[in-house]
PDB file of C-alpha atoms in Angstrom:
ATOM      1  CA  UNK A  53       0.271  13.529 -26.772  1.00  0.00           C
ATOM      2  CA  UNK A  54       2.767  16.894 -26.513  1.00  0.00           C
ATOM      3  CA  UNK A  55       4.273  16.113 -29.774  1.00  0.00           C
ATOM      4  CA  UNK A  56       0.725  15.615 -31.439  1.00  0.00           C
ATOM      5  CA  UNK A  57      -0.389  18.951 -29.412  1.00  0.00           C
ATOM      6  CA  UNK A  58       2.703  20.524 -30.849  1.00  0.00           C
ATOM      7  CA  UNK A  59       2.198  19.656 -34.495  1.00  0.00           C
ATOM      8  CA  UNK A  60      -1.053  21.248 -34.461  1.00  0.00           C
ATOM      9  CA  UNK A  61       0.137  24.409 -32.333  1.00  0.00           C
ATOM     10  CA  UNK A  62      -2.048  26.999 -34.549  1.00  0.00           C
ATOM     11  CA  UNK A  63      -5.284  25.362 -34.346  1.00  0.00           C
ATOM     12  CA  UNK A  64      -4.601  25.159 -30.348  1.00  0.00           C
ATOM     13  CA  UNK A  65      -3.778  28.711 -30.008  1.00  0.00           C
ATOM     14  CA  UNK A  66      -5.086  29.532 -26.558  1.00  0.00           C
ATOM     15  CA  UNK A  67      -5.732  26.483 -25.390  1.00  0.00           C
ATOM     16  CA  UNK A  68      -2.988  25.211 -22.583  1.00  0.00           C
ATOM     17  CA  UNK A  69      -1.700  21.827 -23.289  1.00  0.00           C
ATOM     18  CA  UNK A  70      -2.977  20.757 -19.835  1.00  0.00           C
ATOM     19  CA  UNK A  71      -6.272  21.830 -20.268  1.00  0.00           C
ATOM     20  CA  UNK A  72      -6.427  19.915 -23.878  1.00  0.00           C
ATOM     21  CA  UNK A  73      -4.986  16.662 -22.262  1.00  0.00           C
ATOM     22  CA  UNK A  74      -7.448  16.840 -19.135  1.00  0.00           C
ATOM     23  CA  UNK A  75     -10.460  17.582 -21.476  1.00  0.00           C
ATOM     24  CA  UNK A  76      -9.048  14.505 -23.808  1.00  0.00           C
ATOM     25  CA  UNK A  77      -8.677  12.451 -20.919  1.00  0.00           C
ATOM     26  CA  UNK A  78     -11.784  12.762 -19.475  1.00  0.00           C
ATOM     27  CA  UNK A  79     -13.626  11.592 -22.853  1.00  0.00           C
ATOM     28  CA  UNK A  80     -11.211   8.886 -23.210  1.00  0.00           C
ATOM     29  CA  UNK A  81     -11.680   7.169 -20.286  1.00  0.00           C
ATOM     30  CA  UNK A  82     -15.517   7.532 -20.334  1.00  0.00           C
ATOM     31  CA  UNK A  83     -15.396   6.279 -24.282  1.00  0.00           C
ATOM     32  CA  UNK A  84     -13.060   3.143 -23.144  1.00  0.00           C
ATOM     33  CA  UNK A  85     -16.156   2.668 -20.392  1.00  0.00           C
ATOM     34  CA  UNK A  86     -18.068   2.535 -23.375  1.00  0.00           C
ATOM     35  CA  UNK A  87     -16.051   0.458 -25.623  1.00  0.00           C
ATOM     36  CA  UNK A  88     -15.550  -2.260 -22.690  1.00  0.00           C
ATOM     37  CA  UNK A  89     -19.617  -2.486 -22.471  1.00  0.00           C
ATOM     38  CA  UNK A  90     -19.673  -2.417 -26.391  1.00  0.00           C
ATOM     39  CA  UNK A  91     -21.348   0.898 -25.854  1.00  0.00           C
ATOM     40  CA  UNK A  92     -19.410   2.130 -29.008  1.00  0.00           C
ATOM     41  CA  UNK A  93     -16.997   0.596 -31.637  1.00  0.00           C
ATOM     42  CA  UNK A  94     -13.313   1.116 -31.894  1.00  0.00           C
ATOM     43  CA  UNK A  95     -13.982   3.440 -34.794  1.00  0.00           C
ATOM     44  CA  UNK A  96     -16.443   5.837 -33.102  1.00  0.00           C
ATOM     45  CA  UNK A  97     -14.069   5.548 -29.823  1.00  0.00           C
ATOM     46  CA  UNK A  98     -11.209   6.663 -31.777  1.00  0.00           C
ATOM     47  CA  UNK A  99     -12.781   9.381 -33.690  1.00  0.00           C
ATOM     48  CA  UNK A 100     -15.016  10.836 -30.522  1.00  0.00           C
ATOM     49  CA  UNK A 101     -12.412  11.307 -27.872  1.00  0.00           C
ATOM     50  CA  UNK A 102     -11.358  13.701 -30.175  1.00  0.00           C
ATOM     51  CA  UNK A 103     -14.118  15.439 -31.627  1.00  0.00           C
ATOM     52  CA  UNK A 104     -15.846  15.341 -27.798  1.00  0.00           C
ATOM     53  CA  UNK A 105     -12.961  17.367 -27.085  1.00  0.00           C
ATOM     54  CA  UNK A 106     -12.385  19.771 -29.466  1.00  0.00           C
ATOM     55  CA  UNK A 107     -16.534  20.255 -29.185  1.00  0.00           C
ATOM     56  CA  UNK A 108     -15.991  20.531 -25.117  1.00  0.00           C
ATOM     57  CA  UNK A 109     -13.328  23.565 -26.099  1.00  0.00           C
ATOM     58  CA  UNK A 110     -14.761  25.320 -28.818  1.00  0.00           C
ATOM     59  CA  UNK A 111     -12.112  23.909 -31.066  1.00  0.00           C
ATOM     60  CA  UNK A 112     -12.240  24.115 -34.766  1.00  0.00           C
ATOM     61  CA  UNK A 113     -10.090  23.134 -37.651  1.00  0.00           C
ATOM     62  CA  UNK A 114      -8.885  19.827 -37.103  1.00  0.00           C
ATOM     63  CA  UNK A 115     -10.181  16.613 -38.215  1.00  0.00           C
ATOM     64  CA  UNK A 116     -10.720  14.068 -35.135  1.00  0.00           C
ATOM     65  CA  UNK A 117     -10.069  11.357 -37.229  1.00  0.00           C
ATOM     66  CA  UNK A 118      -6.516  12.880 -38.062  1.00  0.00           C
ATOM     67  CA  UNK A 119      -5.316  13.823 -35.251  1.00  0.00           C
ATOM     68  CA  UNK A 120      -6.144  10.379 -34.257  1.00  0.00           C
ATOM     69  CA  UNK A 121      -4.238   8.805 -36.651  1.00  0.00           C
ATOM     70  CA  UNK A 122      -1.549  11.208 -35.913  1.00  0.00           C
ATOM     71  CA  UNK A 123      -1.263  10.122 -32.220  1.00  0.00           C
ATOM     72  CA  UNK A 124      -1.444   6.663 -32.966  1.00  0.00           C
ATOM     73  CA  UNK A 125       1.907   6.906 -35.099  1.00  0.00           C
ATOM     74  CA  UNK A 126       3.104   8.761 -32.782  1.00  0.00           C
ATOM     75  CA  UNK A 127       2.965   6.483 -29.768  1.00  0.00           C
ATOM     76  CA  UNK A 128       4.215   3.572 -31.735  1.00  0.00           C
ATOM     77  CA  UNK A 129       7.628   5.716 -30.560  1.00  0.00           C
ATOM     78  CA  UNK A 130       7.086   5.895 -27.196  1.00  0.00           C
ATOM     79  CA  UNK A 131       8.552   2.581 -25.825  1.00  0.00           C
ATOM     80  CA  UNK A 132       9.652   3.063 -22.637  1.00  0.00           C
ATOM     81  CA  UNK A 133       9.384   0.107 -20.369  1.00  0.00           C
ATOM     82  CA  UNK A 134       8.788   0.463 -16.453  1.00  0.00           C
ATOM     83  CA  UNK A 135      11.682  -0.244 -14.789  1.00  0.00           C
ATOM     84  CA  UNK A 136      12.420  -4.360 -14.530  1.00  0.00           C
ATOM     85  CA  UNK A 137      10.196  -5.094 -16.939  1.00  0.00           C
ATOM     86  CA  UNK A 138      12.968  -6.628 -19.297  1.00  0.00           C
ATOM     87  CA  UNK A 139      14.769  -8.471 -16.150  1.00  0.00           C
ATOM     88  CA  UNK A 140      11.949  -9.944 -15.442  1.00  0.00           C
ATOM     89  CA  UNK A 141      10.328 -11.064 -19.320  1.00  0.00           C
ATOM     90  CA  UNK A 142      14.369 -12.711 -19.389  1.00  0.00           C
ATOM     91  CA  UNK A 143      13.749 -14.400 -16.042  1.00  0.00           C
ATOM     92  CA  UNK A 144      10.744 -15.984 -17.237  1.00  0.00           C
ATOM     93  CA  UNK A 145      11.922 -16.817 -20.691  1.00  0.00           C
ATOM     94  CA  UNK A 146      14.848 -18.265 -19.027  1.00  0.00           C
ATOM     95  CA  UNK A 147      12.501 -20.672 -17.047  1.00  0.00           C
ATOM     96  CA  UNK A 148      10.226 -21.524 -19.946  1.00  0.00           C
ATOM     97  CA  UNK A 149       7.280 -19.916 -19.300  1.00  0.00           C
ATOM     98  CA  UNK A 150       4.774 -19.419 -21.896  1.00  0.00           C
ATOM     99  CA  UNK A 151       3.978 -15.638 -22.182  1.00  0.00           C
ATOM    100  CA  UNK A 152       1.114 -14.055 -23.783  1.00  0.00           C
ATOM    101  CA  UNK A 153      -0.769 -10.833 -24.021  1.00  0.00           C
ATOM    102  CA  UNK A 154      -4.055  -9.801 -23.765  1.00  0.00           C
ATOM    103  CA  UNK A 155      -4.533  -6.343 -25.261  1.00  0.00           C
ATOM    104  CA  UNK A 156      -7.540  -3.987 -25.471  1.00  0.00           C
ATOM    105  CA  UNK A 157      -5.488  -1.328 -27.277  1.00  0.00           C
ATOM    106  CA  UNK A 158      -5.274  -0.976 -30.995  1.00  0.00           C
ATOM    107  CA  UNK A 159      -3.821  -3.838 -33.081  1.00  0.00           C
ATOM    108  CA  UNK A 160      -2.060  -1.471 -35.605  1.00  0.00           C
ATOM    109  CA  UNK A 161      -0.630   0.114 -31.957  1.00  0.00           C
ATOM    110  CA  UNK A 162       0.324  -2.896 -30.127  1.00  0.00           C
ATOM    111  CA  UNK A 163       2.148  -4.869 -32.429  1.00  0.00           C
ATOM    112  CA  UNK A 164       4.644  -1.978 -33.492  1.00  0.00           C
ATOM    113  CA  UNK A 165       5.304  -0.781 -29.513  1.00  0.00           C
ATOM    114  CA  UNK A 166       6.284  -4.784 -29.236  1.00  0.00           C
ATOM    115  CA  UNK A 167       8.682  -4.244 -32.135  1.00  0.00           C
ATOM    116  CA  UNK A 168       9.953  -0.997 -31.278  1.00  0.00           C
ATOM    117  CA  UNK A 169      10.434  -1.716 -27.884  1.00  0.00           C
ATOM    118  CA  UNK A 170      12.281  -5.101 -28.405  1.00  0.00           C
ATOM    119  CA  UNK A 171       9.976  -7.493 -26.366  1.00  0.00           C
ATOM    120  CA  UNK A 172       8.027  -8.934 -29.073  1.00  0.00           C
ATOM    121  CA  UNK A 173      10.251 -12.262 -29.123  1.00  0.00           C
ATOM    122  CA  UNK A 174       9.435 -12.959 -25.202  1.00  0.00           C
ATOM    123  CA  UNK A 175       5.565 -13.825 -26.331  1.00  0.00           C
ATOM    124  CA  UNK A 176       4.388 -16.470 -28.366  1.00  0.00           C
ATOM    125  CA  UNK A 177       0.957 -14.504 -29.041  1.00  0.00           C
ATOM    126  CA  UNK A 178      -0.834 -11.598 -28.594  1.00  0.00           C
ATOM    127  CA  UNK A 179      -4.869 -11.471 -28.147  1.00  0.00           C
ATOM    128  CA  UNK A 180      -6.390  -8.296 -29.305  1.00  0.00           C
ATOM    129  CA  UNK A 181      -9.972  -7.965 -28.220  1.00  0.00           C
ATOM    130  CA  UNK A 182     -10.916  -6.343 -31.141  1.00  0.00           C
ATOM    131  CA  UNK A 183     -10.298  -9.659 -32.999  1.00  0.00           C
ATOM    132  CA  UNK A 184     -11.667 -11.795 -30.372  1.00  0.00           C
ATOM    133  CA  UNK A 185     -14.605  -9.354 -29.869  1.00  0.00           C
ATOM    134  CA  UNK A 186     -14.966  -9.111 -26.784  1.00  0.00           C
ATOM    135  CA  UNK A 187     -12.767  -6.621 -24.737  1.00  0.00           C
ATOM    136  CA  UNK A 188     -11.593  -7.111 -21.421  1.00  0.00           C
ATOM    137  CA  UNK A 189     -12.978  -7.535 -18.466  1.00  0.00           C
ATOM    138  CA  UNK A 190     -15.030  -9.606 -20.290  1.00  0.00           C
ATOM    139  CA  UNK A 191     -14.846 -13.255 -19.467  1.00  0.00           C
ATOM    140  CA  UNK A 192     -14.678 -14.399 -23.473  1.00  0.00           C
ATOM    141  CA  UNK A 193     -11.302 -12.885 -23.991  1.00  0.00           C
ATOM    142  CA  UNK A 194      -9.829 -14.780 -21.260  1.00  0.00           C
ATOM    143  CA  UNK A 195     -11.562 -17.964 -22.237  1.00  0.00           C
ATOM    144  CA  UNK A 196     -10.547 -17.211 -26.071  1.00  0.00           C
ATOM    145  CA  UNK A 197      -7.153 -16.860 -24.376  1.00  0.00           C
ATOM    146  CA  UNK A 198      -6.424 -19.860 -22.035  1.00  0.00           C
ATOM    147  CA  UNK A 199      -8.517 -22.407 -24.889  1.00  0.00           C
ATOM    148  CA  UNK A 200      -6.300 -20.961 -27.513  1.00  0.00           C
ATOM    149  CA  UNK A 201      -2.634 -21.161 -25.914  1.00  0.00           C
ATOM    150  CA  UNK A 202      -3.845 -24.784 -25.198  1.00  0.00           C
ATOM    151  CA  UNK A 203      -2.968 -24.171 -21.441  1.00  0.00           C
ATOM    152  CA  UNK A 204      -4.911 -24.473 -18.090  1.00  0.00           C
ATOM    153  CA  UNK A 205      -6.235 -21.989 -15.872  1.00  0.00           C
ATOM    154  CA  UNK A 206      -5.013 -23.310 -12.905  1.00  0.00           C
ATOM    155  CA  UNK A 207      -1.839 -23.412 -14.270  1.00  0.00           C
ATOM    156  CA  UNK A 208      -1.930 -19.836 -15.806  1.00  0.00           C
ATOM    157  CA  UNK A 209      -1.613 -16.220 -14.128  1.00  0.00           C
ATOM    158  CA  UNK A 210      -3.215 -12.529 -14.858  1.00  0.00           C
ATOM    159  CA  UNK A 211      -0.240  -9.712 -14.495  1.00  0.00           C
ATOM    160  CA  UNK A 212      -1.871  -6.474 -15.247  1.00  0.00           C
ATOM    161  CA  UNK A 213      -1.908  -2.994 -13.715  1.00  0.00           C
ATOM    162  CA  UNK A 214      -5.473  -2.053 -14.388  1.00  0.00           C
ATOM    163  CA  UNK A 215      -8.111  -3.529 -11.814  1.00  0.00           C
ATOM    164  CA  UNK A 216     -11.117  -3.919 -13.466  1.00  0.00           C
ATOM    165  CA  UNK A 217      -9.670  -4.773 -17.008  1.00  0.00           C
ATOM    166  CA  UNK A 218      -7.095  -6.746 -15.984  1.00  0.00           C
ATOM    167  CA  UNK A 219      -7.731  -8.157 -12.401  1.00  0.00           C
ATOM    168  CA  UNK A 220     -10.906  -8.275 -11.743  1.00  0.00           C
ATOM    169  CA  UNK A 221     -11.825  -9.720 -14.946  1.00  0.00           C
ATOM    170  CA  UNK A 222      -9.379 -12.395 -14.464  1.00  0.00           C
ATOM    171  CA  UNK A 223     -10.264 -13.499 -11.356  1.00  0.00           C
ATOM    172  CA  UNK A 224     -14.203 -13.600 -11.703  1.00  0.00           C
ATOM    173  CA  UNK A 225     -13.027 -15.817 -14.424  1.00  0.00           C
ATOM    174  CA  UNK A 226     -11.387 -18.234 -12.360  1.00  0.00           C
ATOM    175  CA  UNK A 227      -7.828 -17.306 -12.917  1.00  0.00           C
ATOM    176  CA  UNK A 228      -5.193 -16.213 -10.327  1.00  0.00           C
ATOM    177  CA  UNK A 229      -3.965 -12.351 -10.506  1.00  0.00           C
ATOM    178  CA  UNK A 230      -0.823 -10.152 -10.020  1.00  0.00           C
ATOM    179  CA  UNK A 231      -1.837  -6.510  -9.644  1.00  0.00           C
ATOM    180  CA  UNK A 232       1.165  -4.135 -10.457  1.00  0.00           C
ATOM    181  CA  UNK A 233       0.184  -1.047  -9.094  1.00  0.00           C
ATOM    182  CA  UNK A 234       1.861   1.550  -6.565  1.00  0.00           C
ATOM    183  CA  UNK A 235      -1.893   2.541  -5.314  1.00  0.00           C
ATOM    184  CA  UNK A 236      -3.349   1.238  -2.116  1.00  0.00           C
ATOM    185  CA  UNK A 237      -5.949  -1.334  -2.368  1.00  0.00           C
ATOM    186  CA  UNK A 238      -9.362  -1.170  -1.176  1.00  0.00           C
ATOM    187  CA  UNK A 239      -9.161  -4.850   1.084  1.00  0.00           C
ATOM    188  CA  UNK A 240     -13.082  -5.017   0.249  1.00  0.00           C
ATOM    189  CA  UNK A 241     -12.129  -5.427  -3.416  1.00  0.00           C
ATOM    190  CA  UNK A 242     -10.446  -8.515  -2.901  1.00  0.00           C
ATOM    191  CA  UNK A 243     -12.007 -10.305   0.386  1.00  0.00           C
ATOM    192  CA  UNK A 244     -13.430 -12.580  -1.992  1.00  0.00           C
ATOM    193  CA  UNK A 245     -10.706 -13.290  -4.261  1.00  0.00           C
ATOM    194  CA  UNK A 246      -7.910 -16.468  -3.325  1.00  0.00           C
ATOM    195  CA  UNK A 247      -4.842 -16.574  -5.740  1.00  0.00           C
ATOM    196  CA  UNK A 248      -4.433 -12.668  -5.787  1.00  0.00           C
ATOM    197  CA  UNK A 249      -1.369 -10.869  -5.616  1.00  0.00           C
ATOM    198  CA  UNK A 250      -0.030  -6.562  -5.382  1.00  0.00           C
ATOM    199  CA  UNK A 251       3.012  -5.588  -5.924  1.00  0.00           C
ATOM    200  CA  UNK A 252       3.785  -2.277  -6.108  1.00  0.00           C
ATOM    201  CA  UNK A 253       7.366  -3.420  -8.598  1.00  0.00           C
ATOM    202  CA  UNK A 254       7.009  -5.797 -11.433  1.00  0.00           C
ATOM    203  CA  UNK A 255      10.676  -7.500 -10.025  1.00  0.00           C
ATOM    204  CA  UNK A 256       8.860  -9.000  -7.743  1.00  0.00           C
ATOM    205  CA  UNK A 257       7.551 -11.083  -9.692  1.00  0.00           C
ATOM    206  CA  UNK A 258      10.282 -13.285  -9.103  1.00  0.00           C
ATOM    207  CA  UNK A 259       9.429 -14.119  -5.618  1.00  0.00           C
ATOM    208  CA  UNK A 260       6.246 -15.958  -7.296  1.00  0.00           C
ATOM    209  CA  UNK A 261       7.302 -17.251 -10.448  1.00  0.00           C
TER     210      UNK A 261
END
């Protein structure tokens, strides 16, 4: 988001980058809220994080829908993988396990970061919710999911580092979670939930799998 901020330096004369991204990241979220619910479509998420902004600011002369399409080139170049992450994809390829992903983001995103970031061999398919319809935490993706990789959910496993997207969805589904996060858990989040894990490094997944 700098490097988008940078290329349209004029327009944001005044404005401090941090206030921008704070302001941007507030309507984010709250749109993703939205999208998740199927409060809004990808199109008016991806157009009114922007415009909310630049309206929240007093911001004129740039097009939302441009500067959207700007950042969404641009973070096809940010690839940067949190530390294990290929160890671990190489572990697991190594003992034939069947990897998939189940993506909220932007299909025209996700499939280039694979690419660019050189993991896109380790899964045999990737799930975008916008195809499915029906985003995460919704329990149709994961059923769309587990039905379509001809597996069993027993057999299968949630790794994700967003709770209610990734964990709690899976597991009020039926399927066993790993929660890769470095934030403290609330116990009363999970005093229902069997087949739950937290690590705060994805290496550990090895002590599972």
């Amino acid at each position: 988001m700098q490097q988008v901020y940078k290329s349209y330096d004029k327009q944001f004369a005044g404005v401090d980058f941090d206030v921008f991204f704070n302001c941007y990241s507030k309507h984010n979220r709250l749109l993703w809220e939205r999208y998740r619910s199927k409060g809004v479509t990808k199109r008016e998420l991806a157009c009114q994080r922007f415009h909310n902004t630049f309206e929240e600011l007093k911001l004129a002369g740039i097009d939302p829908a441009d500067m959207n399409r700007v950042y969404l080139e641009e973070m096809t170049n940010h690839n940067n993988l949190i530390e294990g992450a290929r160890d671990v994809l190489e572990y697991l390829k190594n003992r034939h396990y069947h990897l998939f992903i189940i993506t909220n983001g932007f299909k025209e995103v996700q499939y280039k970061k694979l690419v660019n970031a050189g993991i896109n061999h380790y899964f045999t398919k990737v799930f975008v919710s916008e195809d499915v319809k029906a985003p995460k935490p919704s329990a149709v993706i994961f059923e769309y999911a587990i039905k379509s990789s001809n597996a069993r959910k027993a057999k299968s496993l949630v790794v994700g580092d967003d709770w209610e997207t990734d964990i709690a969805g899976a597991m009020n589904f039926g399927m066993d979670a790993v929660y890769i996060s470095e934030e403290e858990i609330d116990k009363r989040r999970i005093k229902d939930f069997v087949g739950f894990y937290w690590f705060s490094e994805i290496a550990r997944l090895k002590e599972i799998l």
